[in-house]
Structures are given as C-alpha cells and as structure tokens.
Amino acid sequence: MPLSFPYPLVIFDLDGTLVDSAPDIAEAVNRTLTDWKLRTFDLAQITNWIGEGSRQLITYAMRAAGSDADIDAVMPGFLKHYGDTALDGQLYPGVADTLAALHGQGVRLAVCTNKPEQFVRPLLEARGVLGLFDGIVGGDTLAQRKPAPEPLWHLARQFGVEPGKSLMVGDSESDALAAHNAGVPLVLLRYGYRKQYDLDAAGAVAVLDTFPELLALR
C-alpha cells in the first residue's frame, strides 16, 4: 500500500498516550510508601506526578508524604514494585488497530518515553503491539530525556528522517516541549495525563479526542 500518511516516522509517548498505566504506577508508588511506613495517595494525585520519569515520580511522592529519605535508597524498592505492576497497563481504545493501520502503510513507528527502558518492551509485548515498533527510547536510554530534544533527534537519525518531517504524538507538557525543542511537529491527545497543561495553546498540528483520529491527518 502506498504511504498516504503525511509523516514517514511517528514517535509516540507511552504512558497516557498508548497505555493507561496510571493505576499500575499508583500501586507501585503506594507499595513503596507503605514500605517506608508513610501515608499513601489516591490515583488522581499520583497521576498528577506522572511524566517526568520514575525517579522524579517517587521523589514527589516521598516529599509529599513528609519524608526526606535519600531517593537513591528508595529507588531499588520502587523499581521492584514498578516491575511487579508494569505489565498491567492497558492500551487505550483504538490504539492497536490504529498502530497496525499506520504500520501497514509503511509508516515507521517508535516510542519515546520517560519510563525506564527495561519496562517498555515487556509492556508493549504484553499488549501485543511490540512488533509494530521499529525503535524505542526510554527515560534512561540516553543521557537526556524529554523534554530535551535529543531523544527525538536520536530516533529521527535512526530512521534517516529529518526531525521536521517526523511527528511526535503525546499527551503532556513534557511531550510538547520535547517536540518543540527538537523541531518536530506535534499532535496531542486530550485523554492522557496532561495535568494543568493547556493543550490547545501548545502549538500542536492537532489536538485529538481519540487515538484513531490520528489516521485522518493530512
């Protein structure tokens, strides 16, 4: 099938874009807080901390719970709980079929997430979509992570596509800033973990209500 989608490379955020993982991340956070005999938090609060990587996430939680513990001492336990829950996240409606449709058109697909790389492939495999992706950058794959531009540049170079002809699809300020910093066009999704970020003022090519609307871009 000839390529009709306007971008030969699409780079997707993971949490809040492809996968609804907040309940599982929240479980890992609360298990960690319980280990340290600290108060736990509800899903809405923990969701508000997602998007800047696992270390920053647990830092927010520990500090909010009143602890000044060394985060280096907290991380091993948190990553154990994170690993125990990491495969539970579910794809948002229409994600699998839309990814398959793009892949069928010859579009190269990649993931750029601040989630540690060790958790990315197993989750995509568990949801049956790993084989659709040609590249993956996690939060610890490179020295930089979103909102820095380097992860997007890395993927664009990997596929020989100019940044300006690639597309970043995400749901948060971190995704938007990474795209703008890298000179990559941006699409944002309303259903993700946007916190208080104004999606409509982010300079995106489009702001979509559902994932399958991506196929209508021209």
mmCIF file of N, CA, C and O in Angstrom, residues 10-15 17-18 109-115 120 133 135-139 142 144-146 148-153 155 168-170 174-175 178:
data_model
loop_
_atom_site.group_PDB
_atom_site.id
_atom_site.type_symbol
_atom_site.label_atom_id
_atom_site.label_comp_id
_atom_site.label_asym_id
_atom_site.label_seq_id
_atom_site.Cartn_x
_atom_site.Cartn_y
_atom_site.Cartn_z
ATOM 1 N N VAL A 10 6.538 8.285 13.026
ATOM 2 C CA VAL A 10 5.716 8.780 14.125
ATOM 3 C C VAL A 10 6.294 8.259 15.431
ATOM 4 O O VAL A 10 6.498 7.055 15.601
ATOM 5 N N ILE A 11 6.572 9.181 16.343
ATOM 6 C CA ILE A 11 7.155 8.866 17.645
ATOM 7 C C ILE A 11 6.084 9.073 18.701
ATOM 8 O O ILE A 11 5.523 10.168 18.825
ATOM 9 N N PHE A 12 5.800 8.024 19.462
ATOM 10 C CA PHE A 12 4.721 8.067 20.444
ATOM 11 C C PHE A 12 5.256 8.092 21.868
ATOM 12 O O PHE A 12 6.170 7.327 22.216
ATOM 13 N N ASP A 13 4.655 8.923 22.689
ATOM 14 C CA ASP A 13 4.784 8.768 24.130
ATOM 15 C C ASP A 13 4.086 7.464 24.513
ATOM 16 O O ASP A 13 3.300 6.907 23.731
ATOM 17 N N LEU A 14 4.347 6.967 25.716
ATOM 18 C CA LEU A 14 3.750 5.695 26.144
ATOM 19 C C LEU A 14 2.631 5.897 27.162
ATOM 20 O O LEU A 14 1.453 5.720 26.857
ATOM 21 N N ASP A 15 2.999 6.287 28.376
ATOM 22 C CA ASP A 15 2.008 6.431 29.451
ATOM 23 C C ASP A 15 1.105 7.627 29.190
ATOM 24 O O ASP A 15 1.571 8.758 29.044
ATOM 25 N N THR A 17 -0.649 8.034 26.524
ATOM 26 C CA THR A 17 -0.822 8.174 25.078
ATOM 27 C C THR A 17 -1.226 6.846 24.452
ATOM 28 O O THR A 17 -2.284 6.722 23.839
ATOM 29 N N LEU A 18 -0.384 5.834 24.615
ATOM 30 C CA LEU A 18 -0.707 4.493 24.136
ATOM 31 C C LEU A 18 -1.372 3.648 25.214
ATOM 32 O O LEU A 18 -2.279 2.868 24.926
ATOM 33 N N LEU A 109 7.289 3.430 13.150
ATOM 34 C CA LEU A 109 6.732 3.768 14.454
ATOM 35 C C LEU A 109 7.792 3.601 15.532
ATOM 36 O O LEU A 109 8.563 2.638 15.516
ATOM 37 N N ALA A 110 7.825 4.535 16.474
ATOM 38 C CA ALA A 110 8.783 4.486 17.574
ATOM 39 C C ALA A 110 8.111 4.961 18.856
ATOM 40 O O ALA A 110 7.081 5.641 18.824
ATOM 41 N N VAL A 111 8.710 4.591 19.976
ATOM 42 C CA VAL A 111 8.248 5.037 21.292
ATOM 43 C C VAL A 111 9.340 5.867 21.935
ATOM 44 O O VAL A 111 10.513 5.473 21.930
ATOM 45 N N CYS A 112 8.966 7.010 22.484
ATOM 46 C CA CYS A 112 9.876 7.838 23.272
ATOM 47 C C CYS A 112 9.181 8.150 24.587
ATOM 48 O O CYS A 112 8.211 8.918 24.624
ATOM 49 N N THR A 113 9.652 7.532 25.655
ATOM 50 C CA THR A 113 9.008 7.644 26.958
ATOM 51 C C THR A 113 10.040 7.933 28.027
ATOM 52 O O THR A 113 11.225 7.620 27.856
ATOM 53 N N ASN A 114 9.599 8.523 29.127
ATOM 54 C CA ASN A 114 10.483 8.711 30.274
ATOM 55 C C ASN A 114 10.414 7.525 31.236
ATOM 56 O O ASN A 114 11.067 7.536 32.277
ATOM 57 N N LYS A 115 9.631 6.503 30.900
ATOM 58 C CA LYS A 115 9.630 5.268 31.677
ATOM 59 C C LYS A 115 10.969 4.550 31.459
ATOM 60 O O LYS A 115 11.485 4.535 30.333
ATOM 61 N N VAL A 120 9.625 -1.045 29.103
ATOM 62 C CA VAL A 120 8.870 -0.633 27.919
ATOM 63 C C VAL A 120 8.548 -1.812 27.016
ATOM 64 O O VAL A 120 7.384 -2.060 26.678
ATOM 65 N N PHE A 133 6.652 -1.670 16.367
ATOM 66 C CA PHE A 133 7.577 -0.566 16.625
ATOM 67 C C PHE A 133 8.983 -0.907 16.146
ATOM 68 O O PHE A 133 9.483 -2.008 16.363
ATOM 69 N N GLY A 135 11.628 1.347 16.845
ATOM 70 C CA GLY A 135 12.590 1.988 17.735
ATOM 71 C C GLY A 135 11.965 2.322 19.070
ATOM 72 O O GLY A 135 10.775 2.656 19.134
ATOM 73 N N ILE A 136 12.778 2.241 20.136
ATOM 74 C CA ILE A 136 12.306 2.555 21.484
ATOM 75 C C ILE A 136 13.397 3.319 22.214
ATOM 76 O O ILE A 136 14.556 2.892 22.248
ATOM 77 N N VAL A 137 13.021 4.448 22.791
ATOM 78 C CA VAL A 137 13.900 5.202 23.681
ATOM 79 C C VAL A 137 13.175 5.374 25.006
ATOM 80 O O VAL A 137 12.073 5.929 25.061
ATOM 81 N N GLY A 138 13.782 4.872 26.073
ATOM 82 C CA GLY A 138 13.235 5.047 27.414
ATOM 83 C C GLY A 138 13.893 6.218 28.118
ATOM 84 O O GLY A 138 14.778 6.889 27.578
ATOM 85 N N GLY A 139 13.474 6.439 29.354
ATOM 86 C CA GLY A 139 13.991 7.574 30.102
ATOM 87 C C GLY A 139 15.454 7.449 30.463
ATOM 88 O O GLY A 139 16.102 8.450 30.794
ATOM 89 N N LEU A 142 19.292 7.215 26.896
ATOM 90 C CA LEU A 142 20.297 8.221 26.572
ATOM 91 C C LEU A 142 20.627 9.033 27.823
ATOM 92 O O LEU A 142 19.980 8.878 28.862
ATOM 93 N N GLN A 144 20.034 12.119 28.020
ATOM 94 C CA GLN A 144 18.956 13.097 28.126
ATOM 95 C C GLN A 144 17.606 12.394 27.957
ATOM 96 O O GLN A 144 17.515 11.343 27.332
ATOM 97 N N ARG A 145 16.578 13.021 28.511
ATOM 98 C CA ARG A 145 15.224 12.512 28.320
ATOM 99 C C ARG A 145 14.292 13.697 28.101
ATOM 100 O O ARG A 145 14.681 14.846 28.295
ATOM 101 N N LYS A 146 13.069 13.414 27.642
ATOM 102 C CA LYS A 146 12.108 14.501 27.424
ATOM 103 C C LYS A 146 11.996 15.345 28.702
ATOM 104 O O LYS A 146 11.960 14.767 29.789
ATOM 105 N N ALA A 148 14.020 17.283 26.822
ATOM 106 C CA ALA A 148 15.184 17.542 25.969
ATOM 107 C C ALA A 148 14.912 17.029 24.554
ATOM 108 O O ALA A 148 14.176 16.050 24.376
ATOM 109 N N PRO A 149 15.521 17.642 23.544
ATOM 110 C CA PRO A 149 15.253 17.230 22.164
ATOM 111 C C PRO A 149 16.008 15.979 21.733
ATOM 112 O O PRO A 149 15.626 15.340 20.750
ATOM 113 N N GLU A 150 17.074 15.624 22.448
ATOM 114 C CA GLU A 150 17.965 14.561 21.978
ATOM 115 C C GLU A 150 17.277 13.216 21.725
ATOM 116 O O GLU A 150 17.617 12.534 20.735
ATOM 117 N N PRO A 151 16.332 12.789 22.572
ATOM 118 C CA PRO A 151 15.679 11.503 22.268
ATOM 119 C C PRO A 151 14.952 11.504 20.922
ATOM 120 O O PRO A 151 14.985 10.496 20.197
ATOM 121 N N LEU A 152 14.317 12.604 20.586
ATOM 122 C CA LEU A 152 13.621 12.679 19.296
ATOM 123 C C LEU A 152 14.624 12.755 18.145
ATOM 124 O O LEU A 152 14.422 12.123 17.098
ATOM 125 N N TRP A 153 15.681 13.505 18.331
ATOM 126 C CA TRP A 153 16.715 13.558 17.294
ATOM 127 C C TRP A 153 17.342 12.181 17.085
ATOM 128 O O TRP A 153 17.638 11.788 15.955
ATOM 129 N N LEU A 155 16.003 9.242 17.448
ATOM 130 C CA LEU A 155 15.107 8.382 16.671
ATOM 131 C C LEU A 155 15.034 8.836 15.212
ATOM 132 O O LEU A 155 15.016 8.005 14.297
ATOM 133 N N MET A 168 5.599 13.825 16.555
ATOM 134 C CA MET A 168 5.535 13.399 17.951
ATOM 135 C C MET A 168 4.083 13.376 18.381
ATOM 136 O O MET A 168 3.355 14.349 18.191
ATOM 137 N N VAL A 169 3.639 12.260 18.952
ATOM 138 C CA VAL A 169 2.267 12.134 19.457
ATOM 139 C C VAL A 169 2.345 11.897 20.966
ATOM 140 O O VAL A 169 2.929 10.908 21.418
ATOM 141 N N GLY A 170 1.756 12.804 21.739
ATOM 142 C CA GLY A 170 1.813 12.690 23.187
ATOM 143 C C GLY A 170 0.612 13.300 23.861
ATOM 144 O O GLY A 170 -0.397 13.595 23.210
ATOM 145 N N SER A 174 5.619 17.714 28.804
ATOM 146 C CA SER A 174 6.929 17.140 28.513
ATOM 147 C C SER A 174 7.037 16.742 27.043
ATOM 148 O O SER A 174 8.059 16.993 26.387
ATOM 149 N N ASP A 175 5.979 16.134 26.508
ATOM 150 C CA ASP A 175 5.961 15.754 25.095
ATOM 151 C C ASP A 175 5.992 16.986 24.197
ATOM 152 O O ASP A 175 6.712 17.024 23.194
ATOM 153 N N ALA A 178 9.439 18.675 24.301
ATOM 154 C CA ALA A 178 10.421 17.874 23.564
ATOM 155 C C ALA A 178 10.264 18.076 22.065
ATOM 156 O O ALA A 178 11.246 18.256 21.339
#
